[in-house]
GROMACS .gro file of C-alpha atoms in nm:
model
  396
    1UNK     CA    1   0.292   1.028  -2.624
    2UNK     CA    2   0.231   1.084  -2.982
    3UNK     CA    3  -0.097   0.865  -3.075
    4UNK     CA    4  -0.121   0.995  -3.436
    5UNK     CA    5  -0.096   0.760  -3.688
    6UNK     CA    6   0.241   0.756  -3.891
    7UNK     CA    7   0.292   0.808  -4.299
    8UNK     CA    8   0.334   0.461  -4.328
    9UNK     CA    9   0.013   0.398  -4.110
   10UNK     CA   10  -0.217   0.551  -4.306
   11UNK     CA   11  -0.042   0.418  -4.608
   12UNK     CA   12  -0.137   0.064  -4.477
   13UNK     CA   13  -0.474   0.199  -4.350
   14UNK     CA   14  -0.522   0.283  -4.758
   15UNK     CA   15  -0.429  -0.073  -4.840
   16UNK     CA   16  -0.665  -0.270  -4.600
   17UNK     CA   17  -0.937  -0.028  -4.730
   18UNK     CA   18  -0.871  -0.140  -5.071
   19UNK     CA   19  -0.863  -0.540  -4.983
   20UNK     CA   20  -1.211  -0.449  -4.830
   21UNK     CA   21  -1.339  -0.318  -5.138
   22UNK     CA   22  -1.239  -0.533  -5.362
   23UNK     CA   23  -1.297  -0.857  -5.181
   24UNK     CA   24  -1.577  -0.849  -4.890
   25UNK     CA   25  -1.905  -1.003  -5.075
   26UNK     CA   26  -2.194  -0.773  -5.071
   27UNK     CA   27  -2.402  -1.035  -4.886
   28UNK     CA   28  -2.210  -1.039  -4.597
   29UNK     CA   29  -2.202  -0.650  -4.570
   30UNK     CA   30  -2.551  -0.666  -4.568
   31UNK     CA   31  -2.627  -0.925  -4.319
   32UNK     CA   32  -2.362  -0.750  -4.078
   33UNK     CA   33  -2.491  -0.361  -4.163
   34UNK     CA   34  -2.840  -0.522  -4.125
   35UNK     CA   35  -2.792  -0.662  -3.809
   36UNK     CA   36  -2.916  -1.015  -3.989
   37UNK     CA   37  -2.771  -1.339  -3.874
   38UNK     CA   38  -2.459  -1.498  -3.983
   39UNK     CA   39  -2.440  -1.869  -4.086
   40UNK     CA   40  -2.153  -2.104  -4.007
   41UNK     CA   41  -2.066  -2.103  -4.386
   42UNK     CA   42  -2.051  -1.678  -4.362
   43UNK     CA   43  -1.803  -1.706  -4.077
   44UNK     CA   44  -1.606  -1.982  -4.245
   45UNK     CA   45  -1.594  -1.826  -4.623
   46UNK     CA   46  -1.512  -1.447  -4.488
   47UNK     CA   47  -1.193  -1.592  -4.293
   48UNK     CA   48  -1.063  -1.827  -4.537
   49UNK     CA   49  -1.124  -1.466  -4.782
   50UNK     CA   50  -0.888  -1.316  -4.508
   51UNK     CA   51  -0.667  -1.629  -4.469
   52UNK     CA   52  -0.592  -1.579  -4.883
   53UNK     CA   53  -0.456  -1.280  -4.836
   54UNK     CA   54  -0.228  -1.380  -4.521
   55UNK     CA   55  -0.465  -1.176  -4.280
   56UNK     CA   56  -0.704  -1.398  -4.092
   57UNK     CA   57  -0.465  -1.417  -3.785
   58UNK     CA   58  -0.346  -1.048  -3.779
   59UNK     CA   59  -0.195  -1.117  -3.416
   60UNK     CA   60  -0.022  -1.387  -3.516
   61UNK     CA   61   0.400  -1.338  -3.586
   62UNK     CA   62   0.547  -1.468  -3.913
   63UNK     CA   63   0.681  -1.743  -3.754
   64UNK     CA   64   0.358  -1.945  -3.732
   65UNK     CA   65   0.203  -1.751  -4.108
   66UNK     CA   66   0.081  -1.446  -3.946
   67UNK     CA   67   0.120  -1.116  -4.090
   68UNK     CA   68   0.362  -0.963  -3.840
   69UNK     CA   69   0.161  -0.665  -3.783
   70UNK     CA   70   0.295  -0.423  -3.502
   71UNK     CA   71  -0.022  -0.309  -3.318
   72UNK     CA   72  -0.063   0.020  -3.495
   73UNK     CA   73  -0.159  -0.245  -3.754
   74UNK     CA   74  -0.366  -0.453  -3.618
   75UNK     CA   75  -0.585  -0.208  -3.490
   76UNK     CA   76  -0.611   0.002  -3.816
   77UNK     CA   77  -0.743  -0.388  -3.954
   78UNK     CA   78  -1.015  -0.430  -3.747
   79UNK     CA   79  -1.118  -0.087  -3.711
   80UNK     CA   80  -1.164  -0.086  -4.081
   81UNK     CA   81  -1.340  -0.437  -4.121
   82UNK     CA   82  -1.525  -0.291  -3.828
   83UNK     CA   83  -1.623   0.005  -4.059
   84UNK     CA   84  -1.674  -0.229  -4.369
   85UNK     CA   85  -1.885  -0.431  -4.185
   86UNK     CA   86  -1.739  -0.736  -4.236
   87UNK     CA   87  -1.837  -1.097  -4.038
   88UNK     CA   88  -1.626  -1.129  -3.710
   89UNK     CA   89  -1.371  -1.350  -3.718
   90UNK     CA   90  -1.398  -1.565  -3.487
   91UNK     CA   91  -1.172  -1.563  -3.158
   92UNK     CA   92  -1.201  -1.898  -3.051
   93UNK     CA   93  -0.934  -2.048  -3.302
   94UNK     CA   94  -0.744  -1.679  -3.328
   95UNK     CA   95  -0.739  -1.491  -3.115
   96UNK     CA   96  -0.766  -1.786  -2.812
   97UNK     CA   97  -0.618  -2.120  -2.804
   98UNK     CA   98  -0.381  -2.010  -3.051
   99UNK     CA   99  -0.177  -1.763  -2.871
  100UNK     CA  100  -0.159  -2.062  -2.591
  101UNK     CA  101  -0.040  -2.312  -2.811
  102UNK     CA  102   0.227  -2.074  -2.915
  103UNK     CA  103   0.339  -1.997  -2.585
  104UNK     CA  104   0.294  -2.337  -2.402
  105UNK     CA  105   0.211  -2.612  -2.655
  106UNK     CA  106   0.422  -2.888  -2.802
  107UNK     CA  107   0.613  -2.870  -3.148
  108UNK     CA  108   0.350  -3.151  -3.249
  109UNK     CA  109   0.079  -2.935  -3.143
  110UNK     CA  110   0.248  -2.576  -3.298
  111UNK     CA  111   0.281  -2.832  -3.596
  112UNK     CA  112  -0.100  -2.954  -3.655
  113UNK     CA  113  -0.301  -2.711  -3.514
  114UNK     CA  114  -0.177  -2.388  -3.596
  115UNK     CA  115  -0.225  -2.418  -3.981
  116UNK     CA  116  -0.594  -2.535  -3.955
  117UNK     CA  117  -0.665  -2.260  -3.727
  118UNK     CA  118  -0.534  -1.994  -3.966
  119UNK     CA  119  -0.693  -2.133  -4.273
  120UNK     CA  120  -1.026  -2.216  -4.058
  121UNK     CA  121  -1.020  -2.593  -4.071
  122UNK     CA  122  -1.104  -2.603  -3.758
  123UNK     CA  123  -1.385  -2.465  -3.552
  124UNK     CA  124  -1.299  -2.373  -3.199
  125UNK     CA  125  -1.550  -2.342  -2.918
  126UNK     CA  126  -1.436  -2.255  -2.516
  127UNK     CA  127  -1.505  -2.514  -2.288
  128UNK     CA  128  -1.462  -2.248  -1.968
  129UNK     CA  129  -1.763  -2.155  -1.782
  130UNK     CA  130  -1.962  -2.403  -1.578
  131UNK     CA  131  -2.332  -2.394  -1.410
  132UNK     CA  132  -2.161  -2.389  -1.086
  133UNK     CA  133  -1.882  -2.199  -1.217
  134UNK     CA  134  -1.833  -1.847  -1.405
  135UNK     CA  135  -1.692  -1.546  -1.246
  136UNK     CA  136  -1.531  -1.816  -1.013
  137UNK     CA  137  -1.391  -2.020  -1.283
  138UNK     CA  138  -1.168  -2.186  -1.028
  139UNK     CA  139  -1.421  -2.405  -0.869
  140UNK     CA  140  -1.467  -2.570  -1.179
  141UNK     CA  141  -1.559  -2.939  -1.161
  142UNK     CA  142  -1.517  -3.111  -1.496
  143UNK     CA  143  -1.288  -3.408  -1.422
  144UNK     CA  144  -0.996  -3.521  -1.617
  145UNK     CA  145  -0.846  -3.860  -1.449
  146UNK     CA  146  -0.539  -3.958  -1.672
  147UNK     CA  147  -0.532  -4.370  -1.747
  148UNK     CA  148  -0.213  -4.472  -1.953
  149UNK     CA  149  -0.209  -4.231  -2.236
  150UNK     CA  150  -0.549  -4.111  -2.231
  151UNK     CA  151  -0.762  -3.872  -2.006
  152UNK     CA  152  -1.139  -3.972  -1.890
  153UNK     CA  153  -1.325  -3.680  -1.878
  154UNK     CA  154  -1.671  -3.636  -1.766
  155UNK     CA  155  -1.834  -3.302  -1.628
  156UNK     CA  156  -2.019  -3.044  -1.783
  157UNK     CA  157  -1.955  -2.690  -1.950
  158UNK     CA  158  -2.210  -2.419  -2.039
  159UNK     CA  159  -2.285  -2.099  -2.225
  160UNK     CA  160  -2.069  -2.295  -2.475
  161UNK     CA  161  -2.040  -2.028  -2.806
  162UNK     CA  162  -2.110  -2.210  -3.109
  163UNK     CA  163  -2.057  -2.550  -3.013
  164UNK     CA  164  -2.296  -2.691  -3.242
  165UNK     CA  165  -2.051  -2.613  -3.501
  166UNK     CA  166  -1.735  -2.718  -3.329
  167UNK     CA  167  -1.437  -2.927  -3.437
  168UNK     CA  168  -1.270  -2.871  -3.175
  169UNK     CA  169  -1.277  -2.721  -2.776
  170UNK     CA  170  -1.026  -2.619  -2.575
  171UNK     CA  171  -1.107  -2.711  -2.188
  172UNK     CA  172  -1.025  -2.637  -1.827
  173UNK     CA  173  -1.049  -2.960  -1.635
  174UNK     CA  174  -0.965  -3.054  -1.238
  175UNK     CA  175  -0.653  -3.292  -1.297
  176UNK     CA  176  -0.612  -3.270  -0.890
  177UNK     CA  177  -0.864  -3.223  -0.657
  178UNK     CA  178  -0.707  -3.243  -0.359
  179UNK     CA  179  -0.473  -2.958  -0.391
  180UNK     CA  180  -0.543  -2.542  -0.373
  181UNK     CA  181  -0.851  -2.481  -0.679
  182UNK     CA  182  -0.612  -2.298  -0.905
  183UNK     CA  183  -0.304  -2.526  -0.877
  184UNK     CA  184  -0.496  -2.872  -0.978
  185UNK     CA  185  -0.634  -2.700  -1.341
  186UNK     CA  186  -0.505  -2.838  -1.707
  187UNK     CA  187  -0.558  -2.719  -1.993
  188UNK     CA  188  -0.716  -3.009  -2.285
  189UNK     CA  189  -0.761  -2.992  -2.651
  190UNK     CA  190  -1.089  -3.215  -2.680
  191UNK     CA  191  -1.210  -3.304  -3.027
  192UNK     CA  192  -1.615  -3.278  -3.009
  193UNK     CA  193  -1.674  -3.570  -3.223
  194UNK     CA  194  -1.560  -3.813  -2.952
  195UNK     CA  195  -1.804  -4.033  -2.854
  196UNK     CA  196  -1.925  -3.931  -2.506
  197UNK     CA  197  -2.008  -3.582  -2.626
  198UNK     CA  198  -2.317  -3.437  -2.588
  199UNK     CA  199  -2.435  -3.069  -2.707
  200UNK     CA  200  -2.767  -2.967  -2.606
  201UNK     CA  201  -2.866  -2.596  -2.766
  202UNK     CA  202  -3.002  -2.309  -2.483
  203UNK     CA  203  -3.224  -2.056  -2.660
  204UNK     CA  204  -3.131  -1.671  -2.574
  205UNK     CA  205  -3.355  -1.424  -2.511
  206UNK     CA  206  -3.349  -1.297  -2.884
  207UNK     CA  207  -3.456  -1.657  -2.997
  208UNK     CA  208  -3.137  -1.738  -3.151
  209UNK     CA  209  -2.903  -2.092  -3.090
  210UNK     CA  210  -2.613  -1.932  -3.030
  211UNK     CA  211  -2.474  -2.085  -2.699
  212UNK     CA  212  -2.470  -2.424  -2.548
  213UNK     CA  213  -2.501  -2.701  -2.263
  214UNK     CA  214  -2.240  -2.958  -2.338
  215UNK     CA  215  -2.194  -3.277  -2.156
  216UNK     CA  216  -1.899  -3.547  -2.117
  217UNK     CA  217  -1.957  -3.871  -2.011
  218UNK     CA  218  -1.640  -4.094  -2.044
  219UNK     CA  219  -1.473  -3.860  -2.286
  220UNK     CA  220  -1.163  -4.032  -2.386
  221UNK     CA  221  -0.867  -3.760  -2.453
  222UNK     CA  222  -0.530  -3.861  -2.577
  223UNK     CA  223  -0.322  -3.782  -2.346
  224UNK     CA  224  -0.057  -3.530  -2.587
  225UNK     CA  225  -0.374  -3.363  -2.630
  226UNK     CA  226  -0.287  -3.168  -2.281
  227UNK     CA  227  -0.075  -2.809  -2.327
  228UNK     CA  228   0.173  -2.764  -2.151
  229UNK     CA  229   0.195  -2.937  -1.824
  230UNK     CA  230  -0.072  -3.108  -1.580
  231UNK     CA  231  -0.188  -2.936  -1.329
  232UNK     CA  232  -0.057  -2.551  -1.494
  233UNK     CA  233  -0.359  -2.518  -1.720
  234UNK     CA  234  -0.509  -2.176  -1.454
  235UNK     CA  235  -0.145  -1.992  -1.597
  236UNK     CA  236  -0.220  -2.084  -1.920
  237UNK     CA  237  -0.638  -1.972  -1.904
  238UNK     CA  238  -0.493  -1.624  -1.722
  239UNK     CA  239  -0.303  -1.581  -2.060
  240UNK     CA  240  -0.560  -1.670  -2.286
  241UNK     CA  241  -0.827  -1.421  -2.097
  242UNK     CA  242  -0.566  -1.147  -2.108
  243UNK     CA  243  -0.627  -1.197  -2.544
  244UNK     CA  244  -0.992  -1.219  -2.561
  245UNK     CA  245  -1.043  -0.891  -2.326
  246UNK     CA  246  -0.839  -0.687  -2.532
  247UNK     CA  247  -1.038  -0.752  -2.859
  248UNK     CA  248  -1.373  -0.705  -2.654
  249UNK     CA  249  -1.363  -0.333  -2.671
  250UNK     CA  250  -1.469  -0.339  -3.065
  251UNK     CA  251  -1.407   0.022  -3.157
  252UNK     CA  252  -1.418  -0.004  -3.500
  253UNK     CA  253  -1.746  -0.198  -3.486
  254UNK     CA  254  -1.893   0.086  -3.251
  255UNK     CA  255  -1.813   0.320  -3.476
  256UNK     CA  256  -2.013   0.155  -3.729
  257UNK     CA  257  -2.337   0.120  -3.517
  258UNK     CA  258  -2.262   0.516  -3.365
  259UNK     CA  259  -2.291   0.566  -3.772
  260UNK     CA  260  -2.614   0.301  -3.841
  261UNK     CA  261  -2.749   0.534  -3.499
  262UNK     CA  262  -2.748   0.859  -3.690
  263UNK     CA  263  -2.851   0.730  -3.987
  264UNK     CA  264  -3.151   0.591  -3.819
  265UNK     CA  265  -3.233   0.878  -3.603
  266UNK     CA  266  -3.199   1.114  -3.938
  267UNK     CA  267  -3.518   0.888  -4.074
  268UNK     CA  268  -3.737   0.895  -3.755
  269UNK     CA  269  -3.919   1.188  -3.643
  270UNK     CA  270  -4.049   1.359  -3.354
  271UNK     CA  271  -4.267   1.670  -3.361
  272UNK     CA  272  -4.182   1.685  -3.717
  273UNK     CA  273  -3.812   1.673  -3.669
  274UNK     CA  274  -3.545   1.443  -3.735
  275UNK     CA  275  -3.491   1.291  -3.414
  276UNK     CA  276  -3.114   1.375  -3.412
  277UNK     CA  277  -3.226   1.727  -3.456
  278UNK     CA  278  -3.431   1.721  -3.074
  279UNK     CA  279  -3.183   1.863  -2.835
  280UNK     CA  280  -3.221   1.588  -2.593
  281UNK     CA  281  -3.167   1.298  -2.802
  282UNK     CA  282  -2.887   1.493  -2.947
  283UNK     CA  283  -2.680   1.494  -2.648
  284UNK     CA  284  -2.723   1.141  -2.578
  285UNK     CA  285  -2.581   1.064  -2.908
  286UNK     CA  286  -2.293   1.358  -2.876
  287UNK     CA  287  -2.229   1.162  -2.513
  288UNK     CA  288  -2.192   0.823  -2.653
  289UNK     CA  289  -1.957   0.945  -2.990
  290UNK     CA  290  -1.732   1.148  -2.685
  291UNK     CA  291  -1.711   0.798  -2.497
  292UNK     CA  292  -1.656   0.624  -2.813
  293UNK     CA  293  -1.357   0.864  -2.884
  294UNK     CA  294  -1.238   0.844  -2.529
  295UNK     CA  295  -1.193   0.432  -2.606
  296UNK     CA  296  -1.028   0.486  -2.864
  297UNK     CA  297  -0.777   0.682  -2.745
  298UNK     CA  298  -0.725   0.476  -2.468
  299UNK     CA  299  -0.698   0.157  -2.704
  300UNK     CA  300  -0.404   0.344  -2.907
  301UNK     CA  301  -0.232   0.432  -2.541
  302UNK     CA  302  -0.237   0.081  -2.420
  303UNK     CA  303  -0.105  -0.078  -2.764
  304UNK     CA  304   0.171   0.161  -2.788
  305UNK     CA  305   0.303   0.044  -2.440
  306UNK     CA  306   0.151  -0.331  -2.492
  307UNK     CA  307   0.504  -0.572  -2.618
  308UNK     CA  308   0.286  -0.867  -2.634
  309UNK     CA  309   0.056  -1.040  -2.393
  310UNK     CA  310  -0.211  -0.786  -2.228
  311UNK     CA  311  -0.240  -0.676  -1.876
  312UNK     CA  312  -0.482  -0.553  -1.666
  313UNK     CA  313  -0.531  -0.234  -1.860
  314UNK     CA  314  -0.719  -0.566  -2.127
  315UNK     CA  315  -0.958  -0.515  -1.781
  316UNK     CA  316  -1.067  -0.114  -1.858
  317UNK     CA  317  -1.129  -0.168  -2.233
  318UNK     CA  318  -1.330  -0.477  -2.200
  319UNK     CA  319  -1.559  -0.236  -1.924
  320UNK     CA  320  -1.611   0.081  -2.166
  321UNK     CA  321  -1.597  -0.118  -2.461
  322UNK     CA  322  -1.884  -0.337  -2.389
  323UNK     CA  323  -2.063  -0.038  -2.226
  324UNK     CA  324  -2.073   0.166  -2.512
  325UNK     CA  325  -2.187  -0.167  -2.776
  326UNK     CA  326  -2.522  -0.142  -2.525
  327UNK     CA  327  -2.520   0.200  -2.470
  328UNK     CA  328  -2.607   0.207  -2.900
  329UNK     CA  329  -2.856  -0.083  -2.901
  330UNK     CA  330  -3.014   0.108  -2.609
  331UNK     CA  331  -3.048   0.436  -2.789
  332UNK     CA  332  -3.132   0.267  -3.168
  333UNK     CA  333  -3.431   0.129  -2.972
  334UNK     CA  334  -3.521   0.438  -2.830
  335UNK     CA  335  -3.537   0.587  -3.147
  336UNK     CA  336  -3.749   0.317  -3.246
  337UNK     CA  337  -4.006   0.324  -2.985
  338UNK     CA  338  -4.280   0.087  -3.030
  339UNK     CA  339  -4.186  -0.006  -3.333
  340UNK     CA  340  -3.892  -0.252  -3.217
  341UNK     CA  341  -4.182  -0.504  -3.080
  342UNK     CA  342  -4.220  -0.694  -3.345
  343UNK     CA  343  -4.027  -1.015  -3.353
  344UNK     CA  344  -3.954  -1.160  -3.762
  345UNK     CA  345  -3.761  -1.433  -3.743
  346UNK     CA  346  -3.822  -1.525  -4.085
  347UNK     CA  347  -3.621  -1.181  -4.203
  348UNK     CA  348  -3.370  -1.222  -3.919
  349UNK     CA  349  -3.262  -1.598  -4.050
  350UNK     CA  350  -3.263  -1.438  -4.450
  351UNK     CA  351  -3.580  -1.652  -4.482
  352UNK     CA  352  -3.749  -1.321  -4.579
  353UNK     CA  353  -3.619  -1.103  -4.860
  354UNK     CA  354  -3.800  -0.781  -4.615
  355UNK     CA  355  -3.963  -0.734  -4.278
  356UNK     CA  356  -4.303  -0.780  -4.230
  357UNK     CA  357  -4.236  -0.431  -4.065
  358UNK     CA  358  -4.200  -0.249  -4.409
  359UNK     CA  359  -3.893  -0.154  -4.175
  360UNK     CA  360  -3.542  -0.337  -4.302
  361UNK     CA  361  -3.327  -0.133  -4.079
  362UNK     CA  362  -3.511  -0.122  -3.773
  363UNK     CA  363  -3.695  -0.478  -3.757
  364UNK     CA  364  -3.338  -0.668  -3.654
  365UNK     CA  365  -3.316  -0.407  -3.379
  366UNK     CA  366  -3.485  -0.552  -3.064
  367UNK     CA  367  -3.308  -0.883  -3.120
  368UNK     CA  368  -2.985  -0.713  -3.165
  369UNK     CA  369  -3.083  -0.525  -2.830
  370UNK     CA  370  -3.125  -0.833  -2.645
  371UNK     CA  371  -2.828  -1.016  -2.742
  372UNK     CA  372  -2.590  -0.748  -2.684
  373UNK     CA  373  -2.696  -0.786  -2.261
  374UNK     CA  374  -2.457  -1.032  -2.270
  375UNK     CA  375  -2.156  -0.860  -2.380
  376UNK     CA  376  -2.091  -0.683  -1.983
  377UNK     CA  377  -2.114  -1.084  -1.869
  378UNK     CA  378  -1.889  -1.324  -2.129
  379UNK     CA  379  -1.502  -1.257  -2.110
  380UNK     CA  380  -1.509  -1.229  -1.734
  381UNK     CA  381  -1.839  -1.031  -1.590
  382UNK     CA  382  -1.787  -0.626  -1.587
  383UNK     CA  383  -1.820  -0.670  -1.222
  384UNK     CA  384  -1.530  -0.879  -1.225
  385UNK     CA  385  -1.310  -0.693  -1.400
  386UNK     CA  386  -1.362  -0.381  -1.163
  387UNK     CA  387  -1.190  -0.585  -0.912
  388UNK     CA  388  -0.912  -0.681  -1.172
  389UNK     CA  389  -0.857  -0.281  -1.192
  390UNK     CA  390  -0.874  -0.220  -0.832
  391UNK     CA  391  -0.630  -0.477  -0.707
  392UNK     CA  392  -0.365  -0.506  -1.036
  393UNK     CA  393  -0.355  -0.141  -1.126
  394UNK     CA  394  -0.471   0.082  -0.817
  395UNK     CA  395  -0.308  -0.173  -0.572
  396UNK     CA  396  -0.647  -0.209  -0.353
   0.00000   0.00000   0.00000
């Protein structure tokens, strides 16, 4: 298998790096090389920069105003904005529920949604996980009962990514309870300024409002908001999972922090070295840049074969991938030391023009270190996926 890139490849590779250049504002390169935090407006104004250009949905066929990227493509994109250090855009809307509107919505819903996803009208959140229910999505308990042509929906949903900015969630709810867990699922489009909505913020460990409680008490849902059919909505969450696993892995992105790493370790000193120059810390970094390569080589073997939706291989490069993004926060801070206490929340929020650290680069570290402990958890725990391996690809 030949996992070089083509002529043509690197001839679109040269283009994307161009776009980059010309078009990603310096602010937002800072705040994302910085490891400073991103506002809603940064999000919004770096997709709709993308959505200009016809490349905010780079999955996305022609069909629907997506680029109609093969794969090659899409990973050369965001391995370069990964590089760049552009904001993320965001997979809710995306990467997400669009794919499952494609796949299983109505025309009416291909018809209104899809365009305000691609040009970011909309703000997606993921109204999956609940406090009873995460790994074991299944047993989820948020009721939908249907009433003429609306659904009442009350339950909960938690660890809810940037709800507080939310137009819109897309939501698992128990249509049947009486039947087998999986089989009595659908699949709603809720829109989160219906009265009966209620978001309540949960702080992280890195002091940041990033994730969410939210509540329904007597939602009201018009009924052709469901996809698909009632009762099917497990089929269509399988799918979406599939999408938002593959993405996970964030080579490009590593590859910037591996960089940020060496940098760093070039500035601090140890017996009056450069740290990268001790033997020991040397081979930590040599181990993490051979795993690093090791993804991506894997990445480029799975989209050659990969037509369109993801399988289980999604499973391995969510593992390593998320591995590897705290494998770097884990050695930045070890290069640190000490020095990573300090907690400036005023130069993390852009309050600040510089840390009260004297140190820019490292002061964002030790928040960055604790929010990245989630990344083996969200998508489906690592633990999970192990099992996804064991019994879809080594028949266990």
């Amino acid at each position: 298998m030949d996992l070089s890139y083509t002529a043509a490849d690197l001839a679109f590779r040269d283009k994307v790096r161009a776009f980059l250049a010309a078009n990603l504002p310096p602010d937002l390169q800072k705040k994302v090389r910085n490891h400073l935090r991103l506002t809603r407006n940064d999000y919004v104004r770096w997709h709709q920069i993308a959505a200009r250009q016809g490349w905010s949905a780079p999955g996305w066929p022609v069909e629907y105003g997506g680029p109609g990227w093969t794969p090659t493509q899409r990973h050369i994109w965001e391995e370069e904005c990964g590089r760049a250090g552009t904001p993320q855009i965001l997979p809710f809307g995306v990467n997400m529920v669009a794919p499952v509107i494609m796949a299983f919505g109505s025309a009416a819903q291909k018809a209104h949604y899809l365009p305000r996803i691609l040009n970011c009208e909309d703000w997606w959140c993921q109204g999956y996980s609940e406090p009873g229910s995460g790994s074991d999505l299944a047993s989820l308990k948020t009721r939908a009962v249907r009433v003429n042509d609306v659904y009442i929906v009350n339950g909960q949903k938690t660890w809810t990514t940037l709800a507080q900015h939310a137009d819109m969630m897309f939501c698992l709810v128990r249509t049947d309870p009486d039947v087998r867990k999986q089989e009595g699922i659908s699949f709603l489009l809720i829109d989160m300024t219906s009265p009966g909505i209620t978001v309540r913020p949960i702080i992280t460990l890195d002091e940041e409002h990033e994730v969410n409680e939210v509540f329904f008490e007597n939602v009201r849902v018009p009924a052709v908001n469901l996809v698909g059919q009632e009762n099917k909505g497990w089929t269509y969450a399988k799918y979406l999972l599939g999408h938002e696993r593959t993405g996970i892995a964030g080579v490009g992105r590593s590859k910037r922090e591996l960089a940020f790493l060496k940098k760093l370790a070039m500035e601090h000193t140890r017996h009056g070295k450069p740290l990268l120059q001790d033997p020991l810390f040397a081979s930590k970094v040599a181990n993490v840049e051979i795993e690093l390569m090791a993804l991506e080589t894997t990445v480029l073997r799975v989209i050659t074969r990969q037509a369109h939706s993801p399988g289980p291989e999604a499973s391995l490069l969510k593992i390593r991938g998320t591995e590897i993004q705290q494998w770097l926060t884990e050695l930045m801070i070890e290069v640190l030391g000490p020095n990573a206490l300090p907690f400036d929340l005023a130069y993390l929020d852009g309050d600040s023009e510089h840390a009260v650290t004297g140190d820019d680069a490292g002061a964002p570290l030790g928040a960055n270190y604790l929010n990245m402990r989630k990344t083996s958890i969200y998508g489906g725990s690592n633990e999970i996926q192990k099992n996804i391996i064991a019994q879809m690809i080594l028949g266990l």
